[in-house]
Amino acid sequence: MPLMGRPAFAMPLAQVHDAVPPWVAASADALDQGVHTNTSARPTDVLPRLAEAGYLGLGIPRAAGGQGGDITDALAAVVALATQSLTVAFVYWAQRGSLEIVASSPQAQAREARLPALLSGARAGAPGLSNAMKSLGGLEPMRVQASRDDGGWRLDGRVPWTTNARPAGFSVMLGATRPDGGVAVFAVDGPSTGLRAEPQGHLIGLRGSHTAALALQAVAANAHAVLHEDLASALPAFRPAFIGLQCGLSLGLASACIAAARAAGPLAGAVAQGLDACERELGSLYDELLAGLRSGAYATGPAALFRVRIALAYQVRQAAWLELQAGGSRAYQEVNGTGFARRWREAAFIPIITPTLAQLESQLAALR
């Protein structure tokens, strides 16, 4: 089955992604709204099905239990999935981003304790670093504190936003302030004593992504729960993959909007020209992203990655706007089943994924 909305720019998809599983497109609207029908996957099915299809180990070394390759293989998977369902792609990003945080840990015992279950999909990976990353940028105070307790750690506070907090079991990667003032990255398993997930049921979309706030009260964490002693110094190790894979969400969604616009009928004038220009810019940004990830340049020069992420978010907005113009009143009618309303909601989510566009633009300004 060919990819729906496959972009004109070349995507180096692994063979397993020559056809995105049919259930992804069939479940897109239901997963976006967090409902289940006889023809759609349940939210709890998404991660096991991604594991079964071979997505989780892409770009993880074979020695660590993965499928080999590099991060651009996982990026291609995000792009492909996002052409059909941002919810599914977002769940995959959360799992793969969590794997990157764990795999980059210098603590061998911490890595070995987490990787197998995350790679198999037996445990969901929930990246809960939103607050910590915003805190490093001076945008908000830290909300989780770590204190020493019987040779281990006690964690108290709140993670205001994390994704993939599956009721069946998840590992959240969160930042917590140590007694000396530094911020460490912990991996904490849930559900567990003192850790309570509070689902974000009021979201306008992506409701099947198991997005929740987490409340922590006297949560016990042993020494092997510390993945990175200092978040600021660890960021260069996993930030390129973490943000680079987020860029795949924009690439796939913008591509889907362009494909839907072209399918709406013969186009001419400004809309046709706009679609051509948007597609060219997406191809250019994708090439730039691939080069930066493969060369390792983003580890020491994150500003270039920030600019790509920002530019892609604006291209998503443009592509969604062009889809609306191409479809006209038909796009605004749910009965047509075009998926426009879902993609419009998905496009609204792109700027607020942590790090948000506001945060990235603020950091870029500070680097000038």
CSV table of C-alpha atoms in Angstrom, one decimal:
chain,number,residue,atom,x,y,z
A,1,MET,CA,0.0,0.0,0.0
A,2,PRO,CA,1.6,3.3,-1.0
A,3,LEU,CA,2.0,6.1,1.5
A,4,MET,CA,-1.0,8.5,1.5
A,5,GLY,CA,0.3,11.9,0.7
A,6,ARG,CA,3.8,10.8,0.2
A,7,PRO,CA,5.9,13.9,-0.4
A,8,ALA,CA,7.5,14.6,-3.7
A,9,PHE,CA,10.9,15.0,-2.0
A,10,ALA,CA,12.8,11.8,-1.5
A,11,MET,CA,12.3,9.9,1.8
A,12,PRO,CA,14.9,7.3,2.6
A,13,LEU,CA,12.3,4.9,4.2
A,14,ALA,CA,13.4,1.6,5.5
A,15,GLN,CA,11.8,-1.3,3.7
A,16,VAL,CA,9.4,-2.0,6.5
A,17,HIS,CA,8.0,1.5,5.9
A,18,ASP,CA,7.4,1.1,2.1
A,19,ALA,CA,3.8,0.7,3.2
A,20,VAL,CA,2.4,2.3,6.4
A,21,PRO,CA,0.1,-0.3,8.1
A,22,PRO,CA,-3.5,0.3,6.9
A,23,TRP,CA,-4.8,0.6,10.5
A,24,VAL,CA,-3.0,3.9,10.9
A,25,ALA,CA,-5.1,5.8,8.3
A,26,ALA,CA,-8.2,3.8,9.3
A,27,SER,CA,-7.9,4.9,12.9
A,28,ALA,CA,-6.7,8.5,12.4
A,29,ASP,CA,-9.9,10.3,13.2
A,30,ALA,CA,-10.9,8.0,16.0
A,31,LEU,CA,-7.5,8.2,17.7
A,32,ASP,CA,-7.5,12.0,17.4
A,33,GLN,CA,-10.8,12.2,19.3
A,34,GLY,CA,-9.9,9.3,21.7
A,35,VAL,CA,-12.8,7.0,20.7
A,36,HIS,CA,-12.9,3.5,19.4
A,37,THR,CA,-15.0,2.0,16.6
A,38,ASN,CA,-15.2,-1.5,15.1
A,39,THR,CA,-12.8,-0.4,12.3
A,40,SER,CA,-10.3,1.6,14.4
A,41,ALA,CA,-7.4,0.8,16.7
A,42,ARG,CA,-7.9,1.5,20.4
A,43,PRO,CA,-5.4,4.0,21.9
A,44,THR,CA,-4.0,1.1,23.9
A,45,ASP,CA,-3.3,-0.8,20.7
A,46,VAL,CA,-1.1,1.8,19.1
A,47,LEU,CA,2.2,1.1,20.8
A,48,PRO,CA,2.0,-2.7,20.5
A,49,ARG,CA,1.1,-2.4,16.8
A,50,LEU,CA,4.1,-0.1,16.2
A,51,ALA,CA,6.3,-2.6,17.9
A,52,GLU,CA,4.9,-5.5,15.9
A,53,ALA,CA,5.5,-3.6,12.7
A,54,GLY,CA,9.2,-3.1,13.5
A,55,TYR,CA,9.2,0.7,14.2
A,56,LEU,CA,10.7,0.9,17.7
A,57,GLY,CA,14.2,-0.3,17.1
A,58,LEU,CA,15.0,1.9,14.0
A,59,GLY,CA,18.2,3.8,14.5
A,60,ILE,CA,19.1,1.9,17.7
A,61,PRO,CA,22.4,-0.1,17.5
A,62,ARG,CA,21.9,-3.8,17.1
A,63,ALA,CA,24.2,-4.3,20.1
A,64,ALA,CA,21.7,-2.5,22.2
A,65,GLY,CA,18.8,-4.6,20.9
A,66,GLY,CA,17.7,-2.4,18.1
A,67,GLN,CA,17.6,-2.8,14.3
A,68,GLY,CA,20.7,-0.7,13.5
A,69,GLY,CA,20.8,2.2,11.1
A,70,ASP,CA,20.8,5.8,12.4
A,71,ILE,CA,18.4,8.4,13.6
A,72,THR,CA,17.3,9.3,10.1
A,73,ASP,CA,15.6,5.9,9.7
A,74,ALA,CA,13.4,6.8,12.7
A,75,LEU,CA,12.9,10.2,11.2
A,76,ALA,CA,11.6,8.7,8.0
A,77,ALA,CA,9.2,6.6,10.0
A,78,VAL,CA,7.8,9.7,11.9
A,79,VAL,CA,7.3,11.4,8.5
A,80,ALA,CA,5.5,8.5,7.0
A,81,LEU,CA,3.2,8.0,10.0
A,82,ALA,CA,2.4,11.7,10.3
A,83,THR,CA,1.1,11.7,6.7
A,84,GLN,CA,-1.7,9.6,8.0
A,85,SER,CA,-2.2,10.2,11.8
A,86,LEU,CA,-0.3,12.7,13.9
A,87,THR,CA,-1.6,10.9,17.0
A,88,VAL,CA,0.2,7.7,15.9
A,89,ALA,CA,3.3,9.6,14.9
A,90,PHE,CA,3.3,11.5,18.2
A,91,VAL,CA,3.1,8.2,20.2
A,92,TYR,CA,6.0,6.9,18.1
A,93,TRP,CA,8.0,10.1,18.7
A,94,ALA,CA,7.4,9.8,22.4
A,95,GLN,CA,8.6,6.2,22.5
A,96,ARG,CA,11.6,6.8,20.2
A,97,GLY,CA,12.5,10.0,22.0
A,98,SER,CA,12.4,8.2,25.3
A,99,LEU,CA,14.6,5.5,23.9
A,100,GLU,CA,17.1,8.1,22.8
A,101,ILE,CA,17.2,9.6,26.3
A,102,VAL,CA,17.9,6.2,27.8
A,103,ALA,CA,20.3,5.0,25.1
A,104,SER,CA,22.4,8.2,25.6
A,105,SER,CA,22.7,7.6,29.3
A,106,PRO,CA,26.3,7.1,30.5
A,107,GLN,CA,25.0,4.8,33.2
A,108,ALA,CA,25.2,1.2,31.9
A,109,GLN,CA,22.9,-0.3,34.6
A,110,ALA,CA,20.3,2.4,34.0
A,111,ARG,CA,20.4,1.7,30.3
A,112,GLU,CA,20.2,-2.0,30.7
A,113,ALA,CA,17.3,-1.7,33.1
A,114,ARG,CA,15.1,0.3,30.7
A,115,LEU,CA,16.0,-0.4,27.1
A,116,PRO,CA,14.6,-4.0,26.6
A,117,ALA,CA,11.0,-3.1,27.8
A,118,LEU,CA,11.0,0.1,25.8
A,119,LEU,CA,12.3,-1.5,22.6
A,120,SER,CA,9.7,-4.3,22.8
A,121,GLY,CA,6.9,-1.9,23.6
A,122,ALA,CA,6.1,-3.8,26.8
A,123,ARG,CA,6.5,-0.4,28.6
A,124,ALA,CA,5.6,2.9,27.1
A,125,GLY,CA,8.2,5.7,27.0
A,126,ALA,CA,6.8,9.0,28.3
A,127,PRO,CA,9.1,12.0,27.8
A,128,GLY,CA,8.3,14.4,30.6
A,129,LEU,CA,11.0,16.9,30.2
A,130,SER,CA,8.8,19.8,29.1
A,131,ASN,CA,9.1,21.6,32.4
A,132,ALA,CA,12.8,21.0,32.8
A,133,MET,CA,13.6,22.2,29.3
A,134,LYS,CA,11.5,25.3,29.8
A,135,SER,CA,13.3,25.9,33.2
A,136,LEU,CA,16.7,25.7,31.5
A,137,GLY,CA,15.5,28.4,29.1
A,138,GLY,CA,14.4,30.6,32.0
A,139,LEU,CA,10.7,30.3,31.1
A,140,GLU,CA,9.3,28.6,34.2
A,141,PRO,CA,10.5,27.2,37.6
A,142,MET,CA,11.2,23.6,38.2
A,143,ARG,CA,8.2,21.6,39.4
A,144,VAL,CA,9.8,18.4,40.6
A,145,GLN,CA,12.4,18.1,43.5
A,146,ALA,CA,14.7,15.2,44.3
A,147,SER,CA,15.9,14.6,47.8
A,148,ARG,CA,18.1,11.8,49.2
A,149,ASP,CA,16.3,9.0,50.8
A,150,ASP,CA,17.8,5.7,52.1
A,151,GLY,CA,20.6,5.5,49.5
A,152,GLY,CA,18.2,6.4,46.7
A,153,TRP,CA,16.0,9.4,45.9
A,154,ARG,CA,12.6,10.7,46.8
A,155,LEU,CA,10.7,12.7,44.1
A,156,ASP,CA,8.0,15.2,44.8
A,157,GLY,CA,6.2,17.6,42.5
A,158,ARG,CA,4.3,17.7,39.3
A,159,VAL,CA,5.0,17.0,35.6
A,160,PRO,CA,2.4,19.2,33.8
A,161,TRP,CA,2.6,17.5,30.5
A,162,THR,CA,3.7,14.1,29.2
A,163,THR,CA,2.6,11.8,26.4
A,164,ASN,CA,2.4,8.0,26.2
A,165,ALA,CA,1.5,7.5,29.9
A,166,ARG,CA,-0.3,4.2,29.1
A,167,PRO,CA,-2.4,2.8,31.9
A,168,ALA,CA,-0.8,-0.6,31.3
A,169,GLY,CA,2.6,0.7,32.3
A,170,PHE,CA,5.0,3.5,31.3
A,171,SER,CA,8.4,4.9,32.2
A,172,VAL,CA,8.5,8.7,32.4
A,173,MET,CA,11.8,10.5,31.8
A,174,LEU,CA,11.6,13.6,33.9
A,175,GLY,CA,13.8,16.4,35.2
A,176,ALA,CA,14.1,17.0,39.0
A,177,THR,CA,16.1,19.6,41.0
A,178,ARG,CA,18.8,18.0,43.1
A,179,PRO,CA,19.7,19.3,46.6
A,180,ASP,CA,22.7,21.1,45.1
A,181,GLY,CA,20.5,23.0,42.6
A,182,GLY,CA,21.4,21.0,39.5
A,183,VAL,CA,18.8,19.2,37.4
A,184,ALA,CA,19.1,15.4,36.9
A,185,VAL,CA,17.1,13.2,34.5
A,186,PHE,CA,15.3,10.3,36.2
A,187,ALA,CA,13.4,7.4,34.8
A,188,VAL,CA,10.3,6.6,36.9
A,189,ASP,CA,7.9,3.7,36.3
A,190,GLY,CA,4.2,4.1,36.6
A,191,PRO,CA,1.7,3.5,37.7
A,192,SER,CA,3.3,3.1,41.1
A,193,THR,CA,3.0,4.2,44.7
A,194,GLY,CA,2.9,8.0,44.9
A,195,LEU,CA,2.8,8.5,41.1
A,196,ARG,CA,-0.6,9.5,39.7
A,197,ALA,CA,-1.5,10.2,36.1
A,198,GLU,CA,-4.1,12.8,35.4
A,199,PRO,CA,-5.3,12.4,31.8
A,200,GLN,CA,-5.6,15.6,29.8
A,201,GLY,CA,-9.2,14.9,28.7
A,202,HIS,CA,-9.9,18.5,27.6
A,203,LEU,CA,-7.5,18.4,24.6
A,204,ILE,CA,-9.1,19.4,21.3
A,205,GLY,CA,-7.2,16.6,19.5
A,206,LEU,CA,-4.6,13.8,19.8
A,207,ARG,CA,-6.7,12.4,22.6
A,208,GLY,CA,-5.6,8.8,21.9
A,209,SER,CA,-2.0,9.7,22.8
A,210,HIS,CA,-2.3,9.0,26.5
A,211,THR,CA,-1.3,12.6,27.3
A,212,ALA,CA,-1.4,13.4,31.0
A,213,ALA,CA,-0.1,15.4,33.9
A,214,LEU,CA,1.7,13.5,36.6
A,215,ALA,CA,1.5,14.1,40.3
A,216,LEU,CA,4.5,12.8,42.4
A,217,GLN,CA,4.3,12.4,46.1
A,218,ALA,CA,7.2,10.7,47.9
A,219,VAL,CA,8.0,8.6,44.8
A,220,ALA,CA,10.9,6.3,45.6
A,221,ALA,CA,13.7,6.1,42.9
A,222,ASN,CA,16.8,4.0,43.3
A,223,ALA,CA,20.3,5.0,42.1
A,224,HIS,CA,19.7,3.3,38.7
A,225,ALA,CA,16.8,5.6,38.0
A,226,VAL,CA,19.2,8.4,37.3
A,227,LEU,CA,19.8,8.5,33.6
A,228,HIS,CA,21.8,11.8,33.4
A,229,GLU,CA,23.3,13.5,36.4
A,230,ASP,CA,23.0,16.9,34.8
A,231,LEU,CA,20.4,17.8,32.1
A,232,ALA,CA,22.2,20.8,30.8
A,233,SER,CA,25.4,18.8,30.0
A,234,ALA,CA,23.4,15.8,28.7
A,235,LEU,CA,21.2,17.8,26.2
A,236,PRO,CA,23.8,17.7,23.4
A,237,ALA,CA,23.7,13.9,23.5
A,238,PHE,CA,19.9,13.5,22.9
A,239,ARG,CA,18.5,16.9,21.8
A,240,PRO,CA,19.3,16.5,18.1
A,241,ALA,CA,17.3,13.3,17.9
A,242,PHE,CA,14.6,14.6,20.3
A,243,ILE,CA,13.9,17.7,18.3
A,244,GLY,CA,14.9,16.2,14.9
A,245,LEU,CA,12.2,13.6,15.2
A,246,GLN,CA,9.7,16.4,16.1
A,247,CYS,CA,10.5,17.9,12.8
A,248,GLY,CA,9.2,14.7,11.2
A,249,LEU,CA,5.8,15.5,12.6
A,250,SER,CA,5.8,18.7,10.7
A,251,LEU,CA,7.1,17.2,7.5
A,252,GLY,CA,4.5,14.4,7.4
A,253,LEU,CA,1.6,16.6,8.3
A,254,ALA,CA,2.5,19.3,5.8
A,255,SER,CA,2.9,16.7,3.2
A,256,ALA,CA,-0.6,15.3,3.9
A,257,CYS,CA,-2.1,18.8,3.7
A,258,ILE,CA,-0.5,19.3,0.3
A,259,ALA,CA,-1.6,16.0,-1.0
A,260,ALA,CA,-5.2,16.7,0.1
A,261,ALA,CA,-5.2,20.1,-1.5
A,262,ARG,CA,-4.0,18.6,-4.8
A,263,ALA,CA,-6.7,15.9,-4.6
A,264,ALA,CA,-9.4,18.6,-4.2
A,265,GLY,CA,-9.5,19.2,-7.9
A,266,PRO,CA,-7.8,21.3,-10.6
A,267,LEU,CA,-5.9,24.2,-9.1
A,268,ALA,CA,-4.5,27.3,-10.6
A,269,GLY,CA,-3.2,30.7,-9.7
A,270,ALA,CA,-2.0,31.6,-6.2
A,271,VAL,CA,-3.0,28.3,-4.5
A,272,ALA,CA,-1.2,26.1,-7.1
A,273,GLN,CA,1.9,28.4,-6.8
A,274,GLY,CA,1.7,28.3,-3.1
A,275,LEU,CA,1.6,24.5,-3.0
A,276,ASP,CA,4.6,24.3,-5.3
A,277,ALA,CA,6.5,26.7,-3.2
A,278,CYS,CA,5.6,25.0,0.1
A,279,GLU,CA,6.6,21.6,-1.3
A,280,ARG,CA,10.0,23.0,-2.5
A,281,GLU,CA,10.7,24.5,0.9
A,282,LEU,CA,9.8,21.2,2.7
A,283,GLY,CA,12.2,19.4,0.5
A,284,SER,CA,15.0,21.9,1.2
A,285,LEU,CA,14.3,21.8,5.0
A,286,TYR,CA,14.2,18.0,4.9
A,287,ASP,CA,17.6,17.8,3.2
A,288,GLU,CA,19.1,20.3,5.7
A,289,LEU,CA,17.7,18.3,8.6
A,290,LEU,CA,19.1,15.0,7.2
A,291,ALA,CA,22.5,16.5,6.7
A,292,GLY,CA,22.6,18.0,10.2
A,293,LEU,CA,21.6,14.8,11.9
A,294,ARG,CA,24.0,12.7,9.9
A,295,SER,CA,27.0,15.0,10.4
A,296,GLY,CA,26.4,15.5,14.2
A,297,ALA,CA,26.5,19.2,13.7
A,298,TYR,CA,23.4,19.8,15.8
A,299,ALA,CA,25.1,18.5,18.9
A,300,THR,CA,27.4,21.5,19.0
A,301,GLY,CA,25.3,23.9,16.9
A,302,PRO,CA,21.7,23.6,18.1
A,303,ALA,CA,20.7,27.0,16.7
A,304,ALA,CA,20.6,25.5,13.1
A,305,LEU,CA,18.2,22.8,14.3
A,306,PHE,CA,16.0,25.3,16.1
A,307,ARG,CA,15.7,27.3,12.9
A,308,VAL,CA,14.7,24.2,10.9
A,309,ARG,CA,12.1,23.3,13.5
A,310,ILE,CA,10.7,26.8,13.5
A,311,ALA,CA,10.6,27.0,9.7
A,312,LEU,CA,8.8,23.7,9.4
A,313,ALA,CA,6.1,24.8,11.9
A,314,TYR,CA,5.4,27.8,9.6
A,315,GLN,CA,5.3,25.5,6.6
A,316,VAL,CA,2.7,23.3,8.3
A,317,ARG,CA,0.6,26.4,8.9
A,318,GLN,CA,0.9,27.4,5.3
A,319,ALA,CA,0.1,23.9,4.0
A,320,ALA,CA,-3.0,23.7,6.1
A,321,TRP,CA,-4.1,27.1,4.9
A,322,LEU,CA,-3.6,26.1,1.3
A,323,GLU,CA,-5.6,22.9,1.9
A,324,LEU,CA,-8.5,25.0,3.2
A,325,GLN,CA,-8.3,27.3,0.2
A,326,ALA,CA,-8.1,24.4,-2.3
A,327,GLY,CA,-11.1,22.6,-0.7
A,328,GLY,CA,-13.2,25.7,0.0
A,329,SER,CA,-16.5,25.1,1.7
A,330,ARG,CA,-16.1,21.3,1.1
A,331,ALA,CA,-13.2,21.2,3.5
A,332,TYR,CA,-15.4,22.8,6.1
A,333,GLN,CA,-18.0,20.1,5.9
A,334,GLU,CA,-17.4,17.0,8.1
A,335,VAL,CA,-19.6,14.8,6.0
A,336,ASN,CA,-17.0,14.8,3.2
A,337,GLY,CA,-14.6,12.7,5.2
A,338,THR,CA,-11.6,14.6,3.9
A,339,GLY,CA,-9.8,14.6,7.2
A,340,PHE,CA,-9.3,18.4,7.0
A,341,ALA,CA,-10.7,19.2,10.5
A,342,ARG,CA,-8.3,16.7,12.0
A,343,ARG,CA,-5.3,18.0,10.2
A,344,TRP,CA,-6.3,21.6,11.1
A,345,ARG,CA,-6.3,20.6,14.8
A,346,GLU,CA,-3.0,18.7,14.3
A,347,ALA,CA,-1.5,21.8,12.7
A,348,ALA,CA,-2.5,23.8,15.8
A,349,PHE,CA,-0.5,21.4,18.0
A,350,ILE,CA,2.8,21.7,16.1
A,351,PRO,CA,3.9,25.1,17.6
A,352,ILE,CA,3.3,24.1,21.2
A,353,ILE,CA,5.3,20.8,21.3
A,354,THR,CA,8.1,21.3,23.8
A,355,PRO,CA,10.3,23.0,23.0
A,356,THR,CA,7.6,25.4,21.8
A,357,LEU,CA,8.2,27.9,19.0
A,358,ALA,CA,8.2,30.7,21.6
A,359,GLN,CA,10.9,28.9,23.6
A,360,LEU,CA,13.0,28.2,20.5
A,361,GLU,CA,12.7,31.8,19.3
A,362,SER,CA,13.7,33.0,22.7
A,363,GLN,CA,16.7,30.8,22.8
A,364,LEU,CA,17.8,31.9,19.3
A,365,ALA,CA,17.5,35.5,20.4
A,366,ALA,CA,19.7,34.7,23.4
A,367,LEU,CA,22.4,33.1,21.2
A,368,ARG,CA,22.7,36.2,18.9
